[in-house]
mmCIF file of N, CA and C in Angstrom:
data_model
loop_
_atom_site.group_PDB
_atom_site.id
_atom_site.type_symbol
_atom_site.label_atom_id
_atom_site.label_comp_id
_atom_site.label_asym_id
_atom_site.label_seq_id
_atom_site.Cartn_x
_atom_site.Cartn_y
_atom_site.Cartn_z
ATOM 1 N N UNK A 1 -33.098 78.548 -63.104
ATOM 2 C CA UNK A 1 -34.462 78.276 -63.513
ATOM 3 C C UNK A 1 -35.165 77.514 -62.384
ATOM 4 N N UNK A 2 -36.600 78.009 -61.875
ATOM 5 C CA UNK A 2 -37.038 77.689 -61.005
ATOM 6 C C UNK A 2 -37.839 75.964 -61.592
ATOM 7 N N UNK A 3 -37.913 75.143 -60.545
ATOM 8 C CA UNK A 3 -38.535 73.971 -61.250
ATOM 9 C C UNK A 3 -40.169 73.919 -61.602
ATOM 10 N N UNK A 4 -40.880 75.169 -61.115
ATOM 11 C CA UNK A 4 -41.988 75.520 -61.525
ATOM 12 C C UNK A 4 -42.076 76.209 -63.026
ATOM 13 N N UNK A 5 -41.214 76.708 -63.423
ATOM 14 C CA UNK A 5 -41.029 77.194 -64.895
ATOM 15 C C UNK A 5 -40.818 75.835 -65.816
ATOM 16 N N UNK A 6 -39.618 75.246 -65.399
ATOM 17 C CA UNK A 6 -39.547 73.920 -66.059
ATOM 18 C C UNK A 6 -40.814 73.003 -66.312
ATOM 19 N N UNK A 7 -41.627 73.215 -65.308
ATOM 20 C CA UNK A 7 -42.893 72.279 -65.621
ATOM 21 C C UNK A 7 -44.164 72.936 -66.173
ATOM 22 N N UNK A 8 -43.775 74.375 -66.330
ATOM 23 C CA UNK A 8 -45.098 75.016 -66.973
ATOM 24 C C UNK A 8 -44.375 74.987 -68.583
ATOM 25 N N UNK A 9 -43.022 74.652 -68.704
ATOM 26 C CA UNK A 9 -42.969 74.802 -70.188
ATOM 27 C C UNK A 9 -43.444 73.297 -70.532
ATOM 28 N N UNK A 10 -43.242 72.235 -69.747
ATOM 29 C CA UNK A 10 -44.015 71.152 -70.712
ATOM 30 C C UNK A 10 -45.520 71.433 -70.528
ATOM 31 N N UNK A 11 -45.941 71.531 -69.915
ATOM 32 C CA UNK A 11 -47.618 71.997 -70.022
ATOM 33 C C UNK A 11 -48.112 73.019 -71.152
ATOM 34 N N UNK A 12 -47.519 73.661 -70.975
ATOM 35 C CA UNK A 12 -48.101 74.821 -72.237
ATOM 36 C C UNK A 12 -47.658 73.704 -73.596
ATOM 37 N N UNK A 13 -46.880 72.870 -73.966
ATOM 38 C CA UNK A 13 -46.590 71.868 -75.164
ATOM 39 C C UNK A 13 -47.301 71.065 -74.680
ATOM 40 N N UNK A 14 -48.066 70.756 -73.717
ATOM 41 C CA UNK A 14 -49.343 69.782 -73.855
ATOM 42 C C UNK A 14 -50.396 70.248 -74.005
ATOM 43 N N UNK A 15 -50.670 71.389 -73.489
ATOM 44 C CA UNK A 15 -51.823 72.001 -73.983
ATOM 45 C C UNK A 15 -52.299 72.656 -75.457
ATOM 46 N N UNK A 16 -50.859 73.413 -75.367
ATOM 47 C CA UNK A 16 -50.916 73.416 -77.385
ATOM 48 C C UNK A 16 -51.165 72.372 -78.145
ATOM 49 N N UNK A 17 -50.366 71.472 -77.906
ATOM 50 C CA UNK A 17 -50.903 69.713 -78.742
ATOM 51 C C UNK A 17 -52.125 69.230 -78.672
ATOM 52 N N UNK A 18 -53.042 69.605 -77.342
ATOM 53 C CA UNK A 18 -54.144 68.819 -77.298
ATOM 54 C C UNK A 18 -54.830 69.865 -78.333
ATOM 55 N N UNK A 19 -54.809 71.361 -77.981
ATOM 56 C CA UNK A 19 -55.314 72.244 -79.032
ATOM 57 C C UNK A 19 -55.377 71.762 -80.939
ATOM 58 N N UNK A 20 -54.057 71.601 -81.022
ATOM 59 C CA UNK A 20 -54.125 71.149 -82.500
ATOM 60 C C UNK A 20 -54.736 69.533 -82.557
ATOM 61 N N UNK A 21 -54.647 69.051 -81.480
ATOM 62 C CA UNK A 21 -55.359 67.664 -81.652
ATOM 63 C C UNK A 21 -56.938 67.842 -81.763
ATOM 64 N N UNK A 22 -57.193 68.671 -80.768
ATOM 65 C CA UNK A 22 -58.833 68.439 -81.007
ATOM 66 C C UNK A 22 -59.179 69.119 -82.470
ATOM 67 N N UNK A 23 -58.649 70.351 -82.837
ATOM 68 C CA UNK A 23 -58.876 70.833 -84.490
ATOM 69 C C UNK A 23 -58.874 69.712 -85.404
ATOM 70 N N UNK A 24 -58.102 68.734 -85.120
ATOM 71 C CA UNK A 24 -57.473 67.735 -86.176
ATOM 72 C C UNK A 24 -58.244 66.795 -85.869
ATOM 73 N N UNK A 25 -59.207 66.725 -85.049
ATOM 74 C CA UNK A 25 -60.437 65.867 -84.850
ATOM 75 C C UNK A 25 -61.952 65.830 -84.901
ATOM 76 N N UNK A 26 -61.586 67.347 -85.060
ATOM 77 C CA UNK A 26 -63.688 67.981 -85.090
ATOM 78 C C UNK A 26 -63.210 67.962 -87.043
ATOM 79 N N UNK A 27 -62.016 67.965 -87.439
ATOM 80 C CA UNK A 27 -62.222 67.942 -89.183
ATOM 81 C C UNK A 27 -62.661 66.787 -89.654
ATOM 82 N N UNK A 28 -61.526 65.729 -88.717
ATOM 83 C CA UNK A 28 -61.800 64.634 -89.226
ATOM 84 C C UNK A 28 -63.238 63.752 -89.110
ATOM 85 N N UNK A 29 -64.022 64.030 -87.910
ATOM 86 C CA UNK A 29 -65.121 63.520 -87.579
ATOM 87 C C UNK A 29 -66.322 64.946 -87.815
ATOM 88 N N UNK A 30 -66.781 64.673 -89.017
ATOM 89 C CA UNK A 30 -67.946 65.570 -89.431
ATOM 90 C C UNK A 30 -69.503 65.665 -88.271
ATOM 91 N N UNK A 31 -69.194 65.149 -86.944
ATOM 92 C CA UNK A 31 -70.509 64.573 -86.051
ATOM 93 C C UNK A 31 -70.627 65.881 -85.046
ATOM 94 N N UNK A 32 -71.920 65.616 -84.686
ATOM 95 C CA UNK A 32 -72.207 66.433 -83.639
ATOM 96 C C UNK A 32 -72.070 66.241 -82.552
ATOM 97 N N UNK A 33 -71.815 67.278 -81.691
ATOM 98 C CA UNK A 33 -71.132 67.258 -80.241
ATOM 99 C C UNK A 33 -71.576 65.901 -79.274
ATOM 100 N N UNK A 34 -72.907 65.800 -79.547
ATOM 101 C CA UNK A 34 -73.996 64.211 -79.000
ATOM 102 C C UNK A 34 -73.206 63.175 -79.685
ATOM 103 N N UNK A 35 -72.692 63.025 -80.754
ATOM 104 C CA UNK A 35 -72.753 61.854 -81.333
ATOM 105 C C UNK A 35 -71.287 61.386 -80.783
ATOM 106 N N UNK A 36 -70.068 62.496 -80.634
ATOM 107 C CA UNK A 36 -68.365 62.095 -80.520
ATOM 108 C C UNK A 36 -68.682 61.740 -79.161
ATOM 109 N N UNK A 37 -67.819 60.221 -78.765
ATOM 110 C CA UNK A 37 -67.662 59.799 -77.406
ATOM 111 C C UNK A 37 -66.741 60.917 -76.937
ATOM 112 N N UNK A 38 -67.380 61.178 -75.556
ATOM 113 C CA UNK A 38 -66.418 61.566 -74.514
ATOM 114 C C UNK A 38 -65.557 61.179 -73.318
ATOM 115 N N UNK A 39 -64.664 61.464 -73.985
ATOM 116 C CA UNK A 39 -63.512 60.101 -73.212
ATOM 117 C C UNK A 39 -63.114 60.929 -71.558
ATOM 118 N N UNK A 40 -64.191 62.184 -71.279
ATOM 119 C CA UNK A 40 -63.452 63.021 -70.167
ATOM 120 C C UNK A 40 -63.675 61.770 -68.747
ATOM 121 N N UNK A 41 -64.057 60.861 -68.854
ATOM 122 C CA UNK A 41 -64.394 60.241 -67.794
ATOM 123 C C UNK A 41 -63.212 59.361 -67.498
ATOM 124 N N UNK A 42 -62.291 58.852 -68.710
ATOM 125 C CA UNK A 42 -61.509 58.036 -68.794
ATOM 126 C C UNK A 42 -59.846 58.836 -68.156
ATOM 127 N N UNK A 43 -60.338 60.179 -68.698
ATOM 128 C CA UNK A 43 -58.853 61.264 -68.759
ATOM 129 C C UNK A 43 -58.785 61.608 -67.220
ATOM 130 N N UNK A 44 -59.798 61.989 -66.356
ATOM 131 C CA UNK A 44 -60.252 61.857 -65.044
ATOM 132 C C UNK A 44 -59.576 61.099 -64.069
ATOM 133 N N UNK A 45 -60.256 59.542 -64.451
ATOM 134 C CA UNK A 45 -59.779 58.599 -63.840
ATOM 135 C C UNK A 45 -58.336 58.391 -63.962
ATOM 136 N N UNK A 46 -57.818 58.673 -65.087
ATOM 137 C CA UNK A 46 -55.748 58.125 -65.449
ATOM 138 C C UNK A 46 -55.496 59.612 -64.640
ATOM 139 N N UNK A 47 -55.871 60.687 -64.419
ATOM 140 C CA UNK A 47 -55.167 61.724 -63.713
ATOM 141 C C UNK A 47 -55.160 61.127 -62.368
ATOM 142 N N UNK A 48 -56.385 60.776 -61.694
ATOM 143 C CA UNK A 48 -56.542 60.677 -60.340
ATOM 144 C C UNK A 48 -55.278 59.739 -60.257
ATOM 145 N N UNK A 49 -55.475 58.395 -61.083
ATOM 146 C CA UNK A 49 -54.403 57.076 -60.778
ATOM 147 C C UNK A 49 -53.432 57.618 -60.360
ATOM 148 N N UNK A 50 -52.865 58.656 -61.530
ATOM 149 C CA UNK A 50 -51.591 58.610 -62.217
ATOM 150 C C UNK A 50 -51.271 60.059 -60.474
ATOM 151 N N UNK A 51 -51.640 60.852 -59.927
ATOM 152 C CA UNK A 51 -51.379 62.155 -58.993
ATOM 153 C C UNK A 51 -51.464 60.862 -57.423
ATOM 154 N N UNK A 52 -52.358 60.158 -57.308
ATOM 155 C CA UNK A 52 -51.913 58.995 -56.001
ATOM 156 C C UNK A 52 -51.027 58.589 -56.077
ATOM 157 N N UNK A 53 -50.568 57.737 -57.419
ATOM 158 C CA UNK A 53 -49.170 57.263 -57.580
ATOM 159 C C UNK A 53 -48.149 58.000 -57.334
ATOM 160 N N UNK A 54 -48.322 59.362 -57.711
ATOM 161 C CA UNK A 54 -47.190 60.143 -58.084
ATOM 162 C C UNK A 54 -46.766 60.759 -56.439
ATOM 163 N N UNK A 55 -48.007 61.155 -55.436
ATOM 164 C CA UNK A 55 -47.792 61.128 -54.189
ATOM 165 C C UNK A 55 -46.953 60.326 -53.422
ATOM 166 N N UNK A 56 -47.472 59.195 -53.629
ATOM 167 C CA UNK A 56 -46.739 58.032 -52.752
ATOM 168 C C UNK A 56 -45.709 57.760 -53.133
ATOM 169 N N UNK A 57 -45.583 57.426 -54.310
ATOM 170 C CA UNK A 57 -43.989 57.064 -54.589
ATOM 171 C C UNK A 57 -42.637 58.454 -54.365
ATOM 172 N N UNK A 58 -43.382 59.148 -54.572
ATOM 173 C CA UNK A 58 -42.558 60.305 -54.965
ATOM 174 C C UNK A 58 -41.959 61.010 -52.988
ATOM 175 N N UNK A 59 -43.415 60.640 -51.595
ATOM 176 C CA UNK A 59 -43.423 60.976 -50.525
ATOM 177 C C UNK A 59 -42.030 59.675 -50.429
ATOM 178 N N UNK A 60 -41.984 58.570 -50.802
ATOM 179 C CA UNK A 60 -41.218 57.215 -50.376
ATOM 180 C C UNK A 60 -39.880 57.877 -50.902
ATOM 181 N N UNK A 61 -39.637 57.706 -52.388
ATOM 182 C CA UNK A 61 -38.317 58.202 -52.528
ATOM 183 C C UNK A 61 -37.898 59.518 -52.354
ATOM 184 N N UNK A 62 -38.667 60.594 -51.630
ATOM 185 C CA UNK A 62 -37.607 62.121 -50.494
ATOM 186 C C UNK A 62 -37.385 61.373 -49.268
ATOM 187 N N UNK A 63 -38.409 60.614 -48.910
ATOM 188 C CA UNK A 63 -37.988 60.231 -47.755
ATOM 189 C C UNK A 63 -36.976 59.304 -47.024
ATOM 190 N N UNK A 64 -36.903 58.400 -48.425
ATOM 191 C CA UNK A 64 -35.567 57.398 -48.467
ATOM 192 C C UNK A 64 -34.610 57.850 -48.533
ATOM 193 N N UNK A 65 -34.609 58.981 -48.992
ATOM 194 C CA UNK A 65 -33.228 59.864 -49.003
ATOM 195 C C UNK A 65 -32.499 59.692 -50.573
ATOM 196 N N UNK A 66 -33.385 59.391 -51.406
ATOM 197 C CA UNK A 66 -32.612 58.617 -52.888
ATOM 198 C C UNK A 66 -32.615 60.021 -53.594
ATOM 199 N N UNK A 67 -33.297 61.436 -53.483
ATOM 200 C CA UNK A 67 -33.495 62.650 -53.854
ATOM 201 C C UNK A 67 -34.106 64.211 -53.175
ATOM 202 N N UNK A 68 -33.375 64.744 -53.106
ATOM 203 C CA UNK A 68 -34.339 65.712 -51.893
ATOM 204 C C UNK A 68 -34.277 67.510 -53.235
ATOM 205 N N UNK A 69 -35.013 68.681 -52.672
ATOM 206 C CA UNK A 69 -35.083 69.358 -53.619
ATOM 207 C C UNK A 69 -34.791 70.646 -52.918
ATOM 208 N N UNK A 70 -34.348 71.400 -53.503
ATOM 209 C CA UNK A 70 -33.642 72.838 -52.818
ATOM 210 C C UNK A 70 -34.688 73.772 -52.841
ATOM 211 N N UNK A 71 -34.912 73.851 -51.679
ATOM 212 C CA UNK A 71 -36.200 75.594 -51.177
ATOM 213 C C UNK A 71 -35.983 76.505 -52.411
ATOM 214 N N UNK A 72 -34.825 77.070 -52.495
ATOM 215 C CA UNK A 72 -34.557 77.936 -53.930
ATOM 216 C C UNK A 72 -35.335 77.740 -55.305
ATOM 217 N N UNK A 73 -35.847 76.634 -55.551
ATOM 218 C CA UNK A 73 -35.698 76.115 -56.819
ATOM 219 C C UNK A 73 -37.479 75.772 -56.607
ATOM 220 N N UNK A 74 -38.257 75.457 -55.643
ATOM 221 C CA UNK A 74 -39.434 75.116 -55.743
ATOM 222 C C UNK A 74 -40.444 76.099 -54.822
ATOM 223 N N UNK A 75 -41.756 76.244 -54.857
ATOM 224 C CA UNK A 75 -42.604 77.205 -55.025
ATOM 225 C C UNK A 75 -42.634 77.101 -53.358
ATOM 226 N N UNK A 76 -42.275 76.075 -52.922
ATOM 227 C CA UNK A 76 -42.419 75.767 -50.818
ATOM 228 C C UNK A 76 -44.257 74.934 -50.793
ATOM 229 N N UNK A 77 -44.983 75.031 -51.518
ATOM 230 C CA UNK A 77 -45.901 73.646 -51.707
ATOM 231 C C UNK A 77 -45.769 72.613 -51.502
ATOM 232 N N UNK A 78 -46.070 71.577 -50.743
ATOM 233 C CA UNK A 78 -45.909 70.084 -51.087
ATOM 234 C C UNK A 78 -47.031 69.268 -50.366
ATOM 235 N N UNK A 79 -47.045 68.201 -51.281
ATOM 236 C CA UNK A 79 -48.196 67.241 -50.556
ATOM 237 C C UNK A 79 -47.605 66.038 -49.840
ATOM 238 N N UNK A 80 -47.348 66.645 -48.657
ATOM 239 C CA UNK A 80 -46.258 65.372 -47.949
ATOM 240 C C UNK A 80 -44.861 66.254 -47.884
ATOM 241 N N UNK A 81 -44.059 65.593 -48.660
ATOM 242 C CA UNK A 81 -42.811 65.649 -49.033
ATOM 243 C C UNK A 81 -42.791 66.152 -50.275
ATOM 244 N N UNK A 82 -43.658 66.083 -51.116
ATOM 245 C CA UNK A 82 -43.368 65.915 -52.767
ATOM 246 C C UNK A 82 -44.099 67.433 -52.676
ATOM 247 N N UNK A 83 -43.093 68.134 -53.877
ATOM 248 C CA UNK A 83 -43.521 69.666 -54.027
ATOM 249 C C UNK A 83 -44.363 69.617 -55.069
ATOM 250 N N UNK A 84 -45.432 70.794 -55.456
ATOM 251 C CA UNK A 84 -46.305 70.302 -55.831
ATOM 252 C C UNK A 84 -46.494 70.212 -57.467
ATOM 253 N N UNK A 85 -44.864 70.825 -57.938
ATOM 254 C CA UNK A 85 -44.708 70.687 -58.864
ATOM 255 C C UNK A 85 -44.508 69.526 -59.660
ATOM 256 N N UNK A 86 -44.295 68.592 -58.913
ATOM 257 C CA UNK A 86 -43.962 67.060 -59.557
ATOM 258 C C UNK A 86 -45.176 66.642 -59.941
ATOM 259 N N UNK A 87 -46.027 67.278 -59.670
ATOM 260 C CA UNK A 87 -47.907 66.985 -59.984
ATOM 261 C C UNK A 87 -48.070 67.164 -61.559
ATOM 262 N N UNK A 88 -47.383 68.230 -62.194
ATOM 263 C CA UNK A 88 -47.129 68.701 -63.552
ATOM 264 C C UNK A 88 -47.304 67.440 -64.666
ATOM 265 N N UNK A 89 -46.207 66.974 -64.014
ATOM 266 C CA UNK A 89 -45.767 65.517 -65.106
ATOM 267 C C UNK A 89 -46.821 64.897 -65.429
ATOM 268 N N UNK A 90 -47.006 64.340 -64.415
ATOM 269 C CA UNK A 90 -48.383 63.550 -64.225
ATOM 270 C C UNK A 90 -50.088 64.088 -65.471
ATOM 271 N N UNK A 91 -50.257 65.571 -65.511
ATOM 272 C CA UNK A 91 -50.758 66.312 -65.594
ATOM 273 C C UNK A 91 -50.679 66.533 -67.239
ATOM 274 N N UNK A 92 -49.396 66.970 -67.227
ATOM 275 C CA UNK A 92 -48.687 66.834 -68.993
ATOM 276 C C UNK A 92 -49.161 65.289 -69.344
ATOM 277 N N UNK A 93 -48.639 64.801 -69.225
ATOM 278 C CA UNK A 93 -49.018 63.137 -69.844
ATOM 279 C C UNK A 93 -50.787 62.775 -70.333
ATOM 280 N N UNK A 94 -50.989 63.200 -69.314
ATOM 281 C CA UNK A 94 -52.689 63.055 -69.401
ATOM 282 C C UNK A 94 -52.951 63.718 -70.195
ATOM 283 N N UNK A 95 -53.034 65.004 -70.859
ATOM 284 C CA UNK A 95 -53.384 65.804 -71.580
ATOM 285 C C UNK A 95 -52.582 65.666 -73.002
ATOM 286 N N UNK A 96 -51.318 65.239 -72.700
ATOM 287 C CA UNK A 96 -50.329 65.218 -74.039
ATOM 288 C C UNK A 96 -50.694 63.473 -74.658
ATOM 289 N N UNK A 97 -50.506 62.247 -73.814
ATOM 290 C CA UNK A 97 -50.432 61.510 -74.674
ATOM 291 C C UNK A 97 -51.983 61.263 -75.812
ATOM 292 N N UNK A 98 -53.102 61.765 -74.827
ATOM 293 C CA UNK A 98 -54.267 61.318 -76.066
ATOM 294 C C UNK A 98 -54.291 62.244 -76.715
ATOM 295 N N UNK A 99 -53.313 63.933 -76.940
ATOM 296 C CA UNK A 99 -53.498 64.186 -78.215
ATOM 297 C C UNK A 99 -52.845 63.712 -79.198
ATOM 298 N N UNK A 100 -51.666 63.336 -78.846
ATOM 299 C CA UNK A 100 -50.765 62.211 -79.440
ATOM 300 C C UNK A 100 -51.388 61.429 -80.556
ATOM 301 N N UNK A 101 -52.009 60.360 -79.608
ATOM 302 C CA UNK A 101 -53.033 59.402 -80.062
ATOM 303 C C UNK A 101 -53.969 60.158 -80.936
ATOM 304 N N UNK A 102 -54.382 61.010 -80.745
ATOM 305 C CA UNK A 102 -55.240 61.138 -82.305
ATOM 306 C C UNK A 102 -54.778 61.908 -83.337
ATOM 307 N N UNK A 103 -53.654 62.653 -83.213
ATOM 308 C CA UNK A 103 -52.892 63.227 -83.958
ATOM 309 C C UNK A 103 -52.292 61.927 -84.870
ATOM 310 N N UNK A 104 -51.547 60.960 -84.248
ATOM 311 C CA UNK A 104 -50.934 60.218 -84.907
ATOM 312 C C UNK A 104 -51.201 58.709 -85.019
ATOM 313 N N UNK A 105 -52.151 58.527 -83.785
ATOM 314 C CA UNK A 105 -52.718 56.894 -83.891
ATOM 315 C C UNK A 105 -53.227 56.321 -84.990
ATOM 316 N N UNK A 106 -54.164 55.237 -85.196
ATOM 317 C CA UNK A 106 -54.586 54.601 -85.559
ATOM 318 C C UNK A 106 -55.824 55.502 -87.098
ATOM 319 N N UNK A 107 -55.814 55.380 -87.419
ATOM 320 C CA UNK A 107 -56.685 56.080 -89.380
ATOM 321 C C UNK A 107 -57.671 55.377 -89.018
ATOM 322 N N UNK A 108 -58.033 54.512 -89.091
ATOM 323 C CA UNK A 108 -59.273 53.402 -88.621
ATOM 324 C C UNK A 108 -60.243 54.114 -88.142
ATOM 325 N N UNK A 109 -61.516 53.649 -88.405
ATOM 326 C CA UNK A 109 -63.059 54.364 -87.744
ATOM 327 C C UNK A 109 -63.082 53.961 -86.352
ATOM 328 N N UNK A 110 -63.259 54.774 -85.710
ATOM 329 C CA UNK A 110 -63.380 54.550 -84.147
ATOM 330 C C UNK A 110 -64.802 54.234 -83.957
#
């Protein structure tokens, strides 16, 4: 299994989740498109954080020698050192944990 398959199967389960999350949120909030905050500014900013971080640390430990990744197994992409699949994670999270959060957070009026 190539490590680009591995990371499109958690993506497609983040993207399905955010899918049933937003359904499970236009029910719950009877408002019009003007009225629901849009948090895309916030989801933006934690991607950018979260893909710098994931550069640098990720260029530090191939280069330390603590993990390296087999040509076979990755697409030959990389930003630096880091292939560009490790971008995924980063990517999944952002999209998966706030459907999370409204799937299962807080009942309370926002």
């Amino acid at each position: 299994m190539t490590y680009l398959l591995l990371t499109l199967v958690f993506l497609v389960i983040a993207v399905a989740a955010a899918a049933v999350a937003l359904r499970v949120a236009a029910r719950r909030t009877p408002t019009t498109a003007d009225e629901r905050p849009a948090p895309w500014r916030a989801l933006v900013l934690a991607a950018v954080a979260l893909f710098v971080l994931t550069a640098v640390f990720d260029n530090v430990m191939i280069a330390s020698g603590l993990f390296a990744y087999s040509d076979a197994h990755i697409s030959g992409l990389r930003v630096g050192l880091a292939p560009v699949e490790d971008f995924a994670y980063p990517l999944a999270g952002v999209i998966l944990l706030p459907a999370l959060w409204t799937l299962f957070g807080s009942r309370r009026a926002r």
